[in-house]
CSV table of C-alpha atoms and ligand atoms in Angstrom, one decimal:
chain,number,residue,atom,x,y,z
A,1,MET,CA,0.0,0.0,0.0
A,2,LYS,CA,1.2,3.5,-0.7
A,3,ILE,CA,0.8,5.6,2.3
A,4,LEU,CA,1.5,9.3,3.1
A,5,VAL,CA,2.5,9.9,6.7
A,6,THR,CA,2.4,13.6,7.6
A,7,GLY,CA,4.5,14.6,10.7
A,8,ALA,CA,6.9,11.8,9.9
A,9,ALA,CA,9.7,13.5,11.8
A,10,GLY,CA,7.4,13.8,14.8
A,11,PHE,CA,7.1,11.4,17.7
A,12,ILE,CA,4.1,9.3,16.6
A,13,GLY,CA,4.8,9.8,12.9
A,14,PHE,CA,8.3,8.4,13.3
A,15,HIS,CA,7.1,5.3,15.1
A,16,LEU,CA,4.2,4.7,12.6
A,17,SER,CA,6.5,5.1,9.6
A,18,THR,CA,8.9,2.6,11.1
A,19,LEU,CA,6.1,0.1,11.7
A,20,LEU,CA,4.5,0.5,8.3
A,21,LEU,CA,7.8,0.0,6.6
A,22,SER,CA,8.4,-3.2,8.5
A,23,ARG,CA,5.0,-4.4,7.2
A,24,GLY,CA,6.2,-3.9,3.6
A,25,HIS,CA,4.3,-0.7,2.8
A,26,GLN,CA,5.6,2.2,0.7
A,27,VAL,CA,5.7,5.2,2.9
A,28,VAL,CA,6.2,8.8,1.9
A,29,GLY,CA,6.9,11.0,4.9
A,30,ILE,CA,6.5,14.8,5.1
A,31,ASP,CA,7.1,17.2,7.9
A,32,ASN,CA,8.0,20.9,8.1
A,33,ILE,CA,10.4,20.2,10.9
A,34,ASN,CA,9.3,23.3,12.8
A,35,ASP,CA,11.1,24.4,16.0
A,36,TYR,CA,8.2,24.0,18.5
A,37,TYR,CA,10.7,21.7,20.2
A,38,ASP,CA,14.4,20.8,19.6
A,39,VAL,CA,14.7,20.0,15.9
A,40,ASN,CA,17.7,17.8,16.6
A,41,LEU,CA,15.3,15.2,18.0
A,42,LYS,CA,13.3,15.4,14.7
A,43,TYR,CA,16.5,14.9,12.7
A,44,ALA,CA,17.6,12.1,14.9
A,45,ARG,CA,14.3,10.3,14.3
A,46,LEU,CA,14.7,10.8,10.5
A,47,LYS,CA,18.3,9.5,10.8
A,48,GLU,CA,16.8,6.3,12.3
A,49,LEU,CA,14.7,6.1,9.2
A,50,GLY,CA,17.8,6.4,7.0
A,51,VAL,CA,17.4,10.1,6.1
A,52,ASP,CA,20.3,12.5,6.9
A,53,LYS,CA,19.9,16.0,8.2
A,54,ALA,CA,21.7,17.7,5.3
A,55,SER,CA,19.2,16.4,2.8
A,56,ALA,CA,16.1,16.5,5.1
A,57,SER,CA,16.6,20.1,6.0
A,58,GLN,CA,16.1,21.3,2.4
A,59,PHE,CA,12.5,22.3,1.6
A,60,GLN,CA,10.8,20.2,-1.0
A,61,LYS,CA,13.7,18.0,-1.7
A,62,GLU,CA,12.7,14.4,-2.1
A,63,VAL,CA,15.1,12.2,-0.1
A,64,ARG,CA,15.2,8.5,-0.5
A,65,SER,CA,16.1,6.6,2.7
A,66,GLU,CA,19.5,4.9,2.8
A,67,THR,CA,18.2,2.0,4.9
A,68,HIS,CA,14.6,1.7,3.9
A,69,PRO,CA,14.2,1.5,0.1
A,70,GLU,CA,10.4,2.0,0.5
A,71,PHE,CA,10.7,5.3,2.4
A,72,LYS,CA,11.0,8.8,1.0
A,73,PHE,CA,11.0,12.0,2.9
A,74,SER,CA,10.3,15.6,1.9
A,75,ARG,CA,10.3,18.7,4.1
A,76,ILE,CA,7.0,20.2,3.3
A,77,ASN,CA,4.6,22.6,5.0
A,78,LEU,CA,0.9,21.5,5.0
A,79,GLU,CA,-0.1,25.1,4.5
A,80,ASP,CA,1.7,25.2,1.1
A,81,ARG,CA,-1.3,24.3,-1.0
A,82,GLU,CA,0.4,24.1,-4.4
A,83,VAL,CA,3.2,21.8,-3.1
A,84,ILE,CA,0.7,19.5,-1.4
A,85,ASN,CA,-1.4,19.3,-4.5
A,86,ASN,CA,1.7,18.5,-6.6
A,87,LEU,CA,2.7,15.8,-4.2
A,88,PHE,CA,-0.7,14.1,-4.2
A,89,GLU,CA,-0.9,14.4,-8.0
A,90,THR,CA,2.5,12.7,-8.4
A,91,GLU,CA,2.2,10.0,-5.8
A,92,LYS,CA,-1.5,9.0,-5.9
A,93,PHE,CA,-1.7,7.8,-2.3
A,94,GLU,CA,-4.1,5.1,-1.3
A,95,VAL,CA,-4.2,6.1,2.3
A,96,VAL,CA,-3.2,9.3,4.0
A,97,CYS,CA,-2.3,9.4,7.8
A,98,ASN,CA,-2.3,13.0,9.0
A,99,LEU,CA,-0.2,13.2,12.2
A,100,ALA,CA,1.3,16.7,11.4
A,101,ALA,CA,-0.2,19.3,13.6
A,102,GLN,CA,0.7,22.0,16.0
A,103,ALA,CA,0.4,20.0,19.2
A,104,GLY,CA,0.2,21.0,22.8
A,105,VAL,CA,-2.6,22.4,24.9
A,106,ARG,CA,-0.7,25.1,26.9
A,107,TYR,CA,1.2,26.6,23.9
A,108,SER,CA,-2.2,27.2,22.1
A,109,ILE,CA,-2.8,29.9,24.7
A,110,GLU,CA,0.4,31.8,23.8
A,111,ASN,CA,0.5,31.1,20.0
A,112,PRO,CA,-3.0,30.5,18.7
A,113,HIS,CA,-2.2,31.3,15.0
A,114,ALA,CA,0.2,28.3,14.8
A,115,TYR,CA,-2.9,26.1,15.4
A,116,VAL,CA,-5.0,27.7,12.8
A,117,ASP,CA,-2.2,27.6,10.2
A,118,SER,CA,-1.2,23.9,10.6
A,119,ASN,CA,-4.4,22.3,12.0
A,120,ILE,CA,-7.0,24.2,10.1
A,121,VAL,CA,-5.5,25.6,6.9
A,122,GLY,CA,-3.0,22.7,6.4
A,123,TYR,CA,-5.7,20.2,7.2
A,124,VAL,CA,-8.1,21.6,4.6
A,125,ASN,CA,-5.3,21.4,2.0
A,126,LEU,CA,-5.0,17.7,2.8
A,127,LEU,CA,-8.8,17.1,2.6
A,128,GLU,CA,-8.9,18.9,-0.8
A,129,ALA,CA,-5.9,16.9,-2.1
A,130,CYS,CA,-7.5,13.6,-0.9
A,131,ARG,CA,-10.8,14.6,-2.7
A,132,ASN,CA,-9.0,15.5,-5.9
A,133,THR,CA,-6.7,12.5,-6.2
A,134,GLY,CA,-9.0,9.7,-5.2
A,135,VAL,CA,-7.5,8.9,-1.8
A,136,LYS,CA,-9.5,6.0,-0.4
A,137,HIS,CA,-9.0,6.6,3.3
A,138,LEU,CA,-7.8,9.6,5.4
A,139,VAL,CA,-6.8,8.6,8.9
A,140,TYR,CA,-6.0,11.6,11.1
A,141,ALA,CA,-5.0,12.5,14.6
A,142,SER,CA,-7.6,14.1,16.8
A,143,SER,CA,-7.1,14.3,20.6
A,144,SER,CA,-8.6,13.4,24.0
A,145,SER,CA,-8.6,17.1,24.6
A,146,VAL,CA,-11.9,17.4,22.5
A,147,TYR,CA,-13.6,16.0,25.6
A,148,GLY,CA,-13.0,19.4,27.3
A,149,LEU,CA,-15.3,19.9,30.2
A,150,ASN,CA,-16.8,16.4,29.8
A,151,SER,CA,-17.0,14.9,33.3
A,152,LYS,CA,-18.4,11.4,32.5
A,153,ILE,CA,-15.7,8.8,32.9
A,154,PRO,CA,-14.5,6.9,30.9
A,155,PHE,CA,-14.7,9.2,27.8
A,156,SER,CA,-16.8,7.6,25.1
A,157,THR,CA,-17.1,8.7,21.5
A,158,ASN,CA,-20.9,8.7,22.2
A,159,ASP,CA,-20.4,11.7,24.6
A,160,THR,CA,-21.1,15.1,23.3
A,161,VAL,CA,-17.9,17.1,22.7
A,162,ASP,CA,-19.1,20.6,22.3
A,163,THR,CA,-17.1,22.2,25.1
A,164,PRO,CA,-13.4,22.4,24.1
A,165,ILE,CA,-11.3,24.5,26.6
A,166,SER,CA,-8.3,25.2,24.5
A,167,LEU,CA,-7.8,26.3,20.9
A,168,TYR,CA,-5.8,23.1,20.4
A,169,ALA,CA,-8.9,21.1,21.3
A,170,ALA,CA,-11.1,23.3,19.2
A,171,SER,CA,-8.8,22.8,16.2
A,172,LYS,CA,-9.0,19.0,16.6
A,173,LYS,CA,-12.8,19.0,17.0
A,174,SER,CA,-12.9,21.1,13.8
A,175,ASN,CA,-10.8,18.4,12.0
A,176,GLU,CA,-13.5,15.9,12.9
A,177,LEU,CA,-16.3,18.1,11.7
A,178,MET,CA,-14.5,18.8,8.4
A,179,ALA,CA,-13.8,15.1,7.9
A,180,HIS,CA,-17.5,14.4,8.3
A,181,THR,CA,-18.3,17.0,5.6
A,182,TYR,CA,-15.7,15.5,3.2
A,183,SER,CA,-16.8,11.9,3.8
A,184,HIS,CA,-20.4,12.9,3.2
A,185,LEU,CA,-19.9,15.1,0.1
A,186,PHE,CA,-17.1,13.3,-1.6
A,187,GLY,CA,-17.5,9.6,-0.5
A,188,PHE,CA,-14.1,8.8,0.9
A,189,ALA,CA,-13.5,7.1,4.3
A,190,THR,CA,-12.2,9.2,7.1
A,191,THR,CA,-11.1,7.9,10.5
A,192,GLY,CA,-10.3,10.3,13.4
A,193,LEU,CA,-8.3,9.0,16.3
A,194,ARG,CA,-8.5,10.7,19.6
A,195,PHE,CA,-5.1,10.0,21.1
A,196,PHE,CA,-4.7,9.9,24.9
A,197,THR,CA,-1.4,11.1,26.3
A,198,VAL,CA,1.1,9.1,24.3
A,199,TYR,CA,4.6,8.4,25.7
A,200,GLY,CA,7.6,6.2,25.0
A,201,PRO,CA,11.0,6.2,23.3
A,202,TRP,CA,11.7,9.2,21.1
A,203,GLY,CA,9.0,11.1,23.0
A,204,ARG,CA,8.3,14.8,22.9
A,205,PRO,CA,10.4,17.1,25.1
A,206,ASP,CA,7.4,19.3,25.9
A,207,MET,CA,5.4,16.4,27.4
A,208,ALA,CA,5.3,15.2,31.0
A,209,ALA,CA,7.6,12.1,30.8
A,210,TYR,CA,10.5,14.0,29.2
A,211,LEU,CA,10.0,17.2,31.3
A,212,PHE,CA,10.0,15.1,34.5
A,213,ALA,CA,13.1,13.1,33.4
A,214,GLU,CA,15.0,16.3,32.6
A,215,GLY,CA,14.1,17.9,35.9
A,216,ILE,CA,15.2,14.8,37.8
A,217,ARG,CA,18.4,14.5,35.8
A,218,TYR,CA,19.5,18.2,36.4
A,219,ASP,CA,18.2,18.4,40.0
A,220,LYS,CA,15.7,21.0,38.9
A,221,PRO,CA,12.3,21.1,40.6
A,222,ILE,CA,9.4,19.7,38.5
A,223,LYS,CA,6.0,21.4,38.2
A,224,VAL,CA,3.2,19.1,39.3
A,225,PHE,CA,-0.1,20.6,38.3
A,226,ASN,CA,-3.4,20.5,40.2
A,227,HIS,CA,-1.2,19.5,43.3
A,228,GLY,CA,-0.7,16.1,41.8
A,229,LYS,CA,-4.4,15.3,41.7
A,230,MET,CA,-4.3,14.5,38.0
A,231,GLU,CA,-5.0,11.2,36.3
A,232,ARG,CA,-4.2,10.3,32.7
A,233,ASP,CA,-4.8,7.5,30.3
A,234,PHE,CA,-1.1,7.2,29.5
A,235,THR,CA,-0.7,5.2,26.3
A,236,TYR,CA,2.5,3.6,25.2
A,237,VAL,CA,3.5,4.7,21.6
A,238,GLY,CA,4.0,1.1,20.5
A,239,ASP,CA,0.4,0.2,21.3
A,240,ILE,CA,-0.8,3.4,19.6
A,241,VAL,CA,1.0,2.7,16.3
A,242,GLN,CA,-0.2,-0.9,16.3
A,243,GLY,CA,-3.7,0.4,16.5
A,244,VAL,CA,-3.2,3.0,13.8
A,245,MET,CA,-1.6,0.4,11.5
A,246,ARG,CA,-4.6,-1.9,11.9
A,247,ILE,CA,-6.9,0.9,10.8
A,248,ILE,CA,-4.7,1.8,7.9
A,249,GLU,CA,-4.5,-1.8,6.7
A,250,GLY,CA,-8.3,-2.3,7.4
A,251,GLU,CA,-10.5,-2.5,4.4
A,252,VAL,CA,-12.8,0.5,3.7
A,253,THR,CA,-14.7,-0.6,0.6
A,254,THR,CA,-17.7,-1.7,2.6
A,255,ARG,CA,-17.9,1.4,4.8
A,256,LYS,CA,-20.0,3.3,2.3
A,257,GLU,CA,-22.8,0.8,2.1
A,258,LYS,CA,-22.8,0.4,5.9
A,259,GLY,CA,-23.1,4.2,6.2
A,260,GLU,CA,-19.8,4.3,8.1
A,261,LEU,CA,-17.5,6.4,5.8
A,262,TYR,CA,-17.0,8.8,8.7
A,263,LYS,CA,-15.6,7.3,11.9
A,264,VAL,CA,-14.0,8.5,15.1
A,265,TYR,CA,-12.4,6.3,17.7
A,266,ASN,CA,-10.7,6.8,21.1
A,267,ILE,CA,-7.2,5.3,21.1
A,268,GLY,CA,-5.9,5.0,24.6
A,269,ASN,CA,-4.7,2.5,27.1
A,270,ASN,CA,-8.2,1.9,28.6
A,271,ASN,CA,-7.4,3.0,32.1
A,272,SER,CA,-6.4,6.0,34.1
A,273,VAL,CA,-3.1,6.3,36.1
A,274,LYS,CA,-2.4,8.7,38.9
A,275,LEU,CA,0.1,11.3,37.9
A,276,MET,CA,2.0,10.7,41.1
A,277,ASP,CA,2.4,7.0,40.2
A,278,TYR,CA,3.6,8.0,36.8
A,279,ILE,CA,6.3,10.2,38.4
A,280,ALA,CA,7.2,7.5,40.8
A,281,ASN,CA,7.9,5.2,37.9
A,282,ILE,CA,10.2,7.8,36.3
A,283,GLU,CA,12.0,8.3,39.6
A,284,LYS,CA,12.5,4.6,40.0
A,285,ASN,CA,14.0,4.1,36.6
A,286,LEU,CA,16.3,7.1,37.0
A,287,GLY,CA,17.2,6.0,40.5
A,288,LYS,CA,16.6,9.5,41.9
A,289,LYS,CA,13.7,11.4,43.5
A,290,ALA,CA,12.3,14.5,42.0
A,291,GLU,CA,11.9,17.8,43.8
A,292,LYS,CA,8.3,18.7,43.2
A,293,ILE,CA,6.6,22.1,43.1
A,294,MET,CA,2.9,21.7,43.6
A,295,MET,CA,1.0,24.0,41.3
A,296,ASP,CA,-2.6,24.9,40.6
A,297,MET,CA,-4.4,23.6,37.6
A,298,GLN,CA,-3.3,25.2,34.4
A,299,PRO,CA,-5.8,26.9,32.1
A,300,GLY,CA,-7.0,24.7,29.3
A,301,ASP,CA,-6.0,21.5,31.2
A,302,VAL,CA,-8.3,18.8,32.5
A,303,ALA,CA,-7.9,16.8,35.7
A,304,LYS,CA,-8.6,13.3,34.4
A,305,THR,CA,-8.7,11.4,31.2
A,306,TRP,CA,-9.8,7.8,30.6
A,307,ALA,CA,-10.5,6.3,27.2
A,308,ASP,CA,-13.3,3.9,26.5
A,309,VAL,CA,-11.7,2.0,23.6
A,310,SER,CA,-14.3,-0.7,23.3
A,311,GLU,CA,-15.2,0.4,19.7
A,312,LEU,CA,-11.7,0.1,18.5
A,313,ILE,CA,-11.3,-3.3,20.2
A,314,LYS,CA,-14.6,-4.4,18.5
A,315,ASP,CA,-13.8,-3.1,15.0
A,316,TYR,CA,-10.0,-3.6,14.8
A,317,ASN,CA,-9.1,-6.0,17.6
A,318,TYR,CA,-7.1,-3.2,19.2
A,319,SER,CA,-5.1,-4.5,22.1
A,320,PRO,CA,-3.1,-2.0,24.2
A,321,ASN,CA,-1.0,-4.2,26.4
A,322,THR,CA,1.9,-2.2,27.7
A,323,SER,CA,1.6,-1.3,31.4
A,324,VAL,CA,2.9,2.1,32.6
A,325,GLU,CA,5.7,0.2,34.5
A,326,GLU,CA,6.9,-1.4,31.3
A,327,GLY,CA,6.4,1.6,29.1
A,328,VAL,CA,8.1,4.1,31.4
A,329,LYS,CA,11.1,1.7,31.7
A,330,LYS,CA,11.3,1.6,27.9
A,331,PHE,CA,11.1,5.4,27.8
A,332,ILE,CA,13.8,5.9,30.4
A,333,ASP,CA,16.1,3.3,28.8
A,334,TRP,CA,15.9,5.3,25.5
A,335,TYR,CA,16.2,8.7,27.3
A,336,LYS,CA,19.5,7.5,28.8
A,337,ILE,CA,20.9,6.4,25.6
A,338,TYR,CA,19.8,9.4,23.6
A,339,ASN,CA,21.2,11.8,26.3
A,340,ASN,CA,24.4,9.7,26.9
A,341,ILE,CA,23.6,9.0,30.5
A,342,ASN,CA,25.3,6.0,32.0
G,1,LIG,N1,1.6,12.8,21.7
G,1,LIG,C1,0.4,12.9,22.3
G,1,LIG,O1,0.2,12.5,23.4
G,1,LIG,C2,-0.8,13.3,21.5
G,1,LIG,C3,-2.1,13.4,22.1
G,1,LIG,C4,-3.2,13.7,21.4
G,1,LIG,C5,-3.1,14.1,20.1
G,1,LIG,N2,-1.9,14.0,19.4
G,1,LIG,C6,-1.8,14.4,18.0
G,1,LIG,O2,-1.1,13.4,17.3
G,1,LIG,C7,-0.3,13.9,16.3
G,1,LIG,C8,1.2,13.6,16.4
G,1,LIG,O3,1.6,14.1,17.7
G,1,LIG,P1,3.1,13.9,18.1
G,1,LIG,O4,3.1,13.7,19.6
G,1,LIG,O5,3.8,13.0,17.3
G,1,LIG,O6,3.6,15.4,17.9
G,1,LIG,P2,5.0,16.0,17.2
G,1,LIG,O7,4.9,17.5,17.4
G,1,LIG,O8,6.1,15.2,17.7
G,1,LIG,O9,4.7,15.7,15.7
G,1,LIG,C9,4.0,16.5,14.8
G,1,LIG,C10,5.0,16.8,13.6
G,1,LIG,O10,4.2,17.6,12.7
G,1,LIG,C11,5.1,18.6,12.2
G,1,LIG,N3,4.2,19.7,11.7
G,1,LIG,C12,3.6,20.6,12.5
G,1,LIG,N4,2.9,21.4,11.7
G,1,LIG,C13,3.2,21.1,10.4
G,1,LIG,C14,2.8,21.7,9.2
G,1,LIG,N5,2.1,22.7,9.1
G,1,LIG,N6,3.3,21.1,8.0
G,1,LIG,C15,4.1,20.0,8.1
G,1,LIG,N7,4.5,19.4,9.3
G,1,LIG,C16,4.0,20.0,10.4
G,1,LIG,C17,6.0,18.9,13.3
G,1,LIG,O11,7.3,19.4,12.8
G,1,LIG,C18,6.2,17.6,14.0
G,1,LIG,O12,7.4,17.0,13.7
G,1,LIG,C19,-0.6,15.4,16.3
G,1,LIG,O13,-1.6,15.7,15.5
G,1,LIG,C20,-1.0,15.7,17.8
G,1,LIG,O14,-1.9,16.8,17.9
G,1,LIG,C21,-0.7,13.6,20.1
């Protein structure tokens, strides 16, 4: 299958590309390699995929992987409509997996325009390109943040999600709405995936696991929001990409007759872990205690997330099976190697 993975230099996009290649698919990866967090981590991920920094850093240069013959990468901005259209015309993708986005809840309060540019303008460019070049299936990242002020636990895709509390969440909810419109009008399948706090090797430096590990490593106090009274459905990245892969490989030809062209799923670990237990696992694996500053709840944040993933289990046999103990150990093992810590 020929698949476009957007955000291929990002955390989840890198893992997904690696998995799809191991399954024998042809993967074209794109990413604008923005500097929302350290670009060296993005280039290091690309290096793992056989693409070197000197080539990858040039805009619109198609780079063939040195280690994975079925992988090509180009530095492309989703907002660049003409470039996106040309790429789709040339490649004729069967499936598109859109993981490129401006991520992060807190940053959307400081820099709202980045979210509109990538998550709205860029996303519409992809929808249009899918429509115009006969893409059969668009799989795209939504987020648990769409549940906003929802207090019913666990979060179900049957719950109403009309109360986003960050522009990030609003942009992801908009993606779902626009996908519905395109599936309805133009008859291609769209599948939105509401990811729940993904962590693991090659993880993002702006997310809790990395921030906590850095704090502990450098003896800097870590900020613990809502005085530690937070719970998250922490999901190991390996489980996430297994789920995404099943959806990409799943057949979509019967979805139209079943009236299911448009679908949205939760993709989480199916339970909720106390933030303090998560921190304790990081401390254990680093062999050092964190100095904690207890803080109030941050604007835009929610106290608890928990994914009801029964639909994904039913339809795709999704099976998240990595415990937080196991997953945090894998993350810290990688963190030590990446940062040359003995
Ligand atoms: N990691 C999580 O816990 C989590 C949770 C919920 C939703 N998500 C969503 O999953 C997707 C992947 O997340 P991630 O954790 O891998 O984030 P990431 O930031 O590591 O990856 C996203 C990649 O997209 C690229 N990108 C951003 N804007 C772009 C644009 N306009 N054009 C081209 N490339 C662009 C970035 O350079 C980055 O490498 C995102 O859509 C994110 O919103 C992630």
